[in-house]
Amino acid sequence: MPGIDESLLEAMRLPGAQGASLVDWISGLALGAVGDAPGGDWEATAAETAELARHVAESGSLAAAGDPKAPAATGAPEVPGALAATGASAATDATGVSGASGATDPAVAPEKEPPVEDLIATTADAYHLLRFVSTPFDSTVFLHLWLDRAEGNLALARIRLAEMADRLVLG
């Protein structure tokens, strides 16, 4: 089973791959990166993509149909910025911005599977594929693959990144 470096190097062998990273969406830190970074800075890219991933993972509105944690299933109204029951509780910092405090509710079992498999963002010249990685502990990481739009194959990249995420060994 490949580790972080091996998985990122494997991602770079995909047609059109410009760069790849593994990011913790809670901290916004890149746990590993290879190739070029969009904008030239992997740390800035990791922080920015982590914001997107965190919002999607915690919102609950994109959870799988029939997921008891989804707002529609609980009868709770959808509140922008509200956290789904993912084991994190809402907290407000000094600026009034809510986010994950990292505290867990003992009544809620830790989530093993992220509610979303992957995200695709397209620009005029690139694809950005974010694949959430399921882990036995907290599933707060994702693989980010930056593909050249003219040379990359998005369908192939989704399939290969899913395979890499399933085989990835963290630690």
C-alpha positions as a LaTeX table, in Angstrom:
\begin{tabular}{lrrr}
\hline
Residue & $x$ (\AA) & $y$ (\AA) & $z$ (\AA) \\
\hline
Met1 & 0.00 & 0.00 & 0.00 \\
Pro2 & 1.50 & 3.32 & $-1.04$ \\
Gly3 & 2.15 & 6.20 & 1.32 \\
Ile4 & 1.70 & 9.89 & 0.67 \\
Asp5 & 4.77 & 10.46 & $-1.50$ \\
Glu6 & 4.16 & 7.38 & $-3.65$ \\
Ser7 & 0.50 & 8.31 & $-4.18$ \\
Leu8 & 1.35 & 11.88 & $-5.17$ \\
Leu9 & 4.01 & 10.69 & $-7.61$ \\
Glu10 & 1.49 & 8.23 & $-9.08$ \\
Ala11 & $-0.98$ & 11.11 & $-9.52$ \\
Met12 & 1.67 & 13.07 & $-11.42$ \\
Arg13 & 1.87 & 10.27 & $-14.01$ \\
Leu14 & $-1.70$ & 11.05 & $-15.13$ \\
Pro15 & $-1.97$ & 12.80 & $-18.50$ \\
Gly16 & $-1.97$ & 16.58 & $-18.03$ \\
Ala17 & $-1.04$ & 16.51 & $-14.32$ \\
Gln18 & 0.51 & 19.81 & $-13.25$ \\
Gly19 & 0.62 & 19.23 & $-9.50$ \\
Ala20 & $-0.79$ & 17.10 & $-6.70$ \\
Ser21 & $-1.09$ & 17.46 & $-2.96$ \\
Leu22 & $-2.60$ & 15.84 & 0.10 \\
Val23 & $-4.34$ & 18.41 & 2.31 \\
Asp24 & $-5.87$ & 18.31 & 5.78 \\
Trp25 & $-9.11$ & 20.25 & 5.40 \\
Ile26 & $-9.35$ & 21.06 & 9.12 \\
Ser27 & $-5.95$ & 22.75 & 9.44 \\
Gly28 & $-5.53$ & 23.79 & 5.80 \\
Leu29 & $-2.02$ & 22.36 & 5.72 \\
Ala30 & $-0.48$ & 20.46 & 2.82 \\
Leu31 & 0.74 & 17.10 & 4.15 \\
Gly32 & 2.63 & 16.52 & 0.93 \\
Ala33 & 2.92 & 18.11 & $-2.51$ \\
Val34 & 4.63 & 17.44 & $-5.84$ \\
Gly35 & 4.81 & 19.35 & $-9.10$ \\
Asp36 & 3.77 & 22.94 & $-9.63$ \\
Ala37 & 1.30 & 24.70 & $-7.37$ \\
Pro38 & $-1.57$ & 26.74 & $-8.78$ \\
Gly39 & $-0.48$ & 30.31 & $-8.11$ \\
Gly40 & 3.03 & 29.11 & $-7.26$ \\
Asp41 & 2.49 & 28.44 & $-3.53$ \\
Trp42 & 1.35 & 25.04 & $-2.22$ \\
Glu43 & 0.62 & 26.33 & 1.28 \\
Ala44 & $-1.69$ & 29.09 & $-0.02$ \\
Thr45 & $-3.35$ & 26.64 & $-2.40$ \\
Ala46 & $-3.82$ & 24.10 & 0.41 \\
Ala47 & $-5.42$ & 26.71 & 2.67 \\
Glu48 & $-7.76$ & 27.92 & $-0.06$ \\
Thr49 & $-8.85$ & 24.47 & $-1.24$ \\
Ala50 & $-9.27$ & 23.38 & 2.39 \\
Glu51 & $-11.84$ & 26.16 & 2.87 \\
Leu52 & $-13.85$ & 24.82 & $-0.05$ \\
Ala53 & $-13.53$ & 21.21 & 1.08 \\
Arg54 & $-14.44$ & 22.07 & 4.68 \\
His55 & $-17.52$ & 23.98 & 3.61 \\
Val56 & $-18.76$ & 21.12 & 1.43 \\
Ala57 & $-17.92$ & 18.39 & 3.95 \\
Glu58 & $-19.53$ & 20.16 & 6.90 \\
Ser59 & $-22.59$ & 21.64 & 5.20 \\
Gly60 & $-24.55$ & 18.39 & 4.97 \\
Ser61 & $-26.58$ & 19.68 & 2.03 \\
Leu62 & $-24.60$ & 17.49 & $-0.37$ \\
Ala63 & $-24.76$ & 14.35 & 1.79 \\
Ala64 & $-25.91$ & 11.13 & 0.17 \\
Ala65 & $-29.65$ & 10.59 & $-0.14$ \\
Gly66 & $-30.95$ & 8.78 & 2.91 \\
Asp67 & $-28.03$ & 9.94 & 5.06 \\
Pro68 & $-29.49$ & 10.49 & 8.54 \\
Lys69 & $-27.02$ & 13.33 & 9.09 \\
Ala70 & $-28.41$ & 15.33 & 6.17 \\
Pro71 & $-30.54$ & 18.33 & 7.23 \\
Ala72 & $-33.55$ & 17.20 & 5.19 \\
Ala73 & $-33.59$ & 13.82 & 6.93 \\
Thr74 & $-33.55$ & 15.36 & 10.40 \\
Gly75 & $-36.22$ & 17.89 & 9.62 \\
Ala76 & $-33.85$ & 20.70 & 10.60 \\
Pro77 & $-33.88$ & 23.71 & 8.32 \\
Glu78 & $-30.81$ & 24.34 & 6.21 \\
Val79 & $-28.80$ & 27.15 & 7.76 \\
Pro80 & $-25.95$ & 28.64 & 5.73 \\
Gly81 & $-22.65$ & 27.92 & 7.47 \\
Ala82 & $-24.22$ & 25.39 & 9.86 \\
Leu83 & $-22.28$ & 22.22 & 10.60 \\
Ala84 & $-23.66$ & 18.78 & 9.90 \\
Ala85 & $-23.35$ & 16.14 & 12.61 \\
Thr86 & $-19.81$ & 15.10 & 11.71 \\
Gly87 & $-18.46$ & 14.94 & 15.23 \\
Ala88 & $-17.49$ & 18.63 & 15.20 \\
Ser89 & $-19.34$ & 21.32 & 17.04 \\
Ala90 & $-19.87$ & 24.89 & 15.97 \\
Ala91 & $-17.66$ & 27.57 & 17.44 \\
Thr92 & $-17.44$ & 31.28 & 16.85 \\
Asp93 & $-14.13$ & 33.09 & 16.89 \\
Ala94 & $-13.52$ & 36.70 & 17.88 \\
Thr95 & $-14.60$ & 37.91 & 14.43 \\
Gly96 & $-17.94$ & 36.13 & 14.68 \\
Val97 & $-17.06$ & 33.55 & 12.02 \\
Ser98 & $-18.26$ & 30.07 & 12.81 \\
Gly99 & $-16.18$ & 26.98 & 12.17 \\
Ala100 & $-15.20$ & 23.61 & 13.57 \\
Ser101 & $-13.89$ & 23.79 & 17.10 \\
Gly102 & $-12.42$ & 20.33 & 17.01 \\
Ala103 & $-14.48$ & 19.30 & 20.01 \\
Thr104 & $-16.47$ & 16.15 & 19.58 \\
Asp105 & $-19.85$ & 15.22 & 20.90 \\
Pro106 & $-19.55$ & 11.83 & 22.62 \\
Ala107 & $-23.09$ & 10.96 & 21.53 \\
Val108 & $-22.08$ & 11.24 & 17.87 \\
Ala109 & $-19.89$ & 8.49 & 16.43 \\
Pro110 & $-16.93$ & 9.76 & 14.41 \\
Glu111 & $-17.65$ & 9.87 & 10.71 \\
Lys112 & $-15.61$ & 7.34 & 8.72 \\
Glu113 & $-16.81$ & 8.33 & 5.25 \\
Pro114 & $-16.85$ & 11.92 & 4.01 \\
Pro115 & $-20.34$ & 12.95 & 2.81 \\
Val116 & $-18.94$ & 13.86 & $-0.63$ \\
Glu117 & $-16.60$ & 11.73 & $-2.75$ \\
Asp118 & $-14.97$ & 14.44 & $-4.82$ \\
Leu119 & $-15.22$ & 18.02 & $-6.05$ \\
Ile120 & $-14.34$ & 19.32 & $-9.49$ \\
Ala121 & $-13.54$ & 22.95 & $-10.18$ \\
Thr122 & $-12.90$ & 24.04 & $-13.73$ \\
Thr123 & $-11.12$ & 27.12 & $-15.02$ \\
Ala124 & $-10.45$ & 28.24 & $-18.57$ \\
Asp125 & $-7.25$ & 26.21 & $-18.71$ \\
Ala126 & $-7.37$ & 23.67 & $-15.86$ \\
Tyr127 & $-9.31$ & 21.16 & $-13.81$ \\
His128 & $-8.93$ & 20.93 & $-10.04$ \\
Leu129 & $-10.05$ & 17.59 & $-8.65$ \\
Leu130 & $-10.40$ & 17.22 & $-4.88$ \\
Arg131 & $-10.89$ & 13.61 & $-3.75$ \\
Phe132 & $-11.83$ & 13.04 & $-0.11$ \\
Val133 & $-9.89$ & 10.21 & 1.53 \\
Ser134 & $-11.66$ & 7.85 & 3.92 \\
Thr135 & $-9.53$ & 6.96 & 6.91 \\
Pro136 & $-10.16$ & 4.80 & 9.97 \\
Phe137 & $-9.73$ & 7.81 & 12.25 \\
Asp138 & $-11.31$ & 11.10 & 11.12 \\
Ser139 & $-11.37$ & 11.38 & 7.30 \\
Thr140 & $-10.24$ & 15.01 & 7.20 \\
Val141 & $-7.86$ & 14.81 & 4.26 \\
Phe142 & $-8.25$ & 15.08 & 0.52 \\
Leu143 & $-6.11$ & 14.63 & $-2.56$ \\
His144 & $-5.91$ & 17.69 & $-4.82$ \\
Leu145 & $-4.96$ & 17.09 & $-8.44$ \\
Trp146 & $-4.33$ & 20.02 & $-10.79$ \\
Leu147 & $-4.77$ & 19.02 & $-14.44$ \\
Asp148 & $-4.09$ & 20.94 & $-17.62$ \\
Arg149 & $-7.46$ & 21.14 & $-19.37$ \\
Ala150 & $-6.05$ & 20.63 & $-22.89$ \\
Glu151 & $-3.99$ & 17.55 & $-21.99$ \\
Gly152 & $-5.85$ & 16.05 & $-19.03$ \\
Asn153 & $-8.57$ & 13.43 & $-19.02$ \\
Leu154 & $-10.98$ & 14.28 & $-16.22$ \\
Ala155 & $-12.81$ & 10.94 & $-16.27$ \\
Leu156 & $-9.57$ & 8.96 & $-16.09$ \\
Ala157 & $-8.25$ & 11.26 & $-13.35$ \\
Arg158 & $-11.39$ & 10.73 & $-11.23$ \\
Ile159 & $-11.09$ & 6.95 & $-11.53$ \\
Arg160 & $-7.36$ & 6.87 & $-10.77$ \\
Leu161 & $-7.59$ & 9.34 & $-7.89$ \\
Ala162 & $-10.38$ & 7.26 & $-6.32$ \\
Glu163 & $-8.18$ & 4.17 & $-6.59$ \\
Met164 & $-5.24$ & 6.05 & $-5.06$ \\
Ala165 & $-7.38$ & 7.34 & $-2.19$ \\
Asp166 & $-8.56$ & 3.80 & $-1.42$ \\
Arg167 & $-4.98$ & 2.47 & $-1.29$ \\
Leu168 & $-3.40$ & 5.43 & 0.48 \\
Val169 & $-1.72$ & 4.66 & 3.80 \\
Leu170 & $-1.39$ & 7.62 & 6.15 \\
Gly171 & 1.03 & 7.64 & 9.02 \\
\hline
\end{tabular}
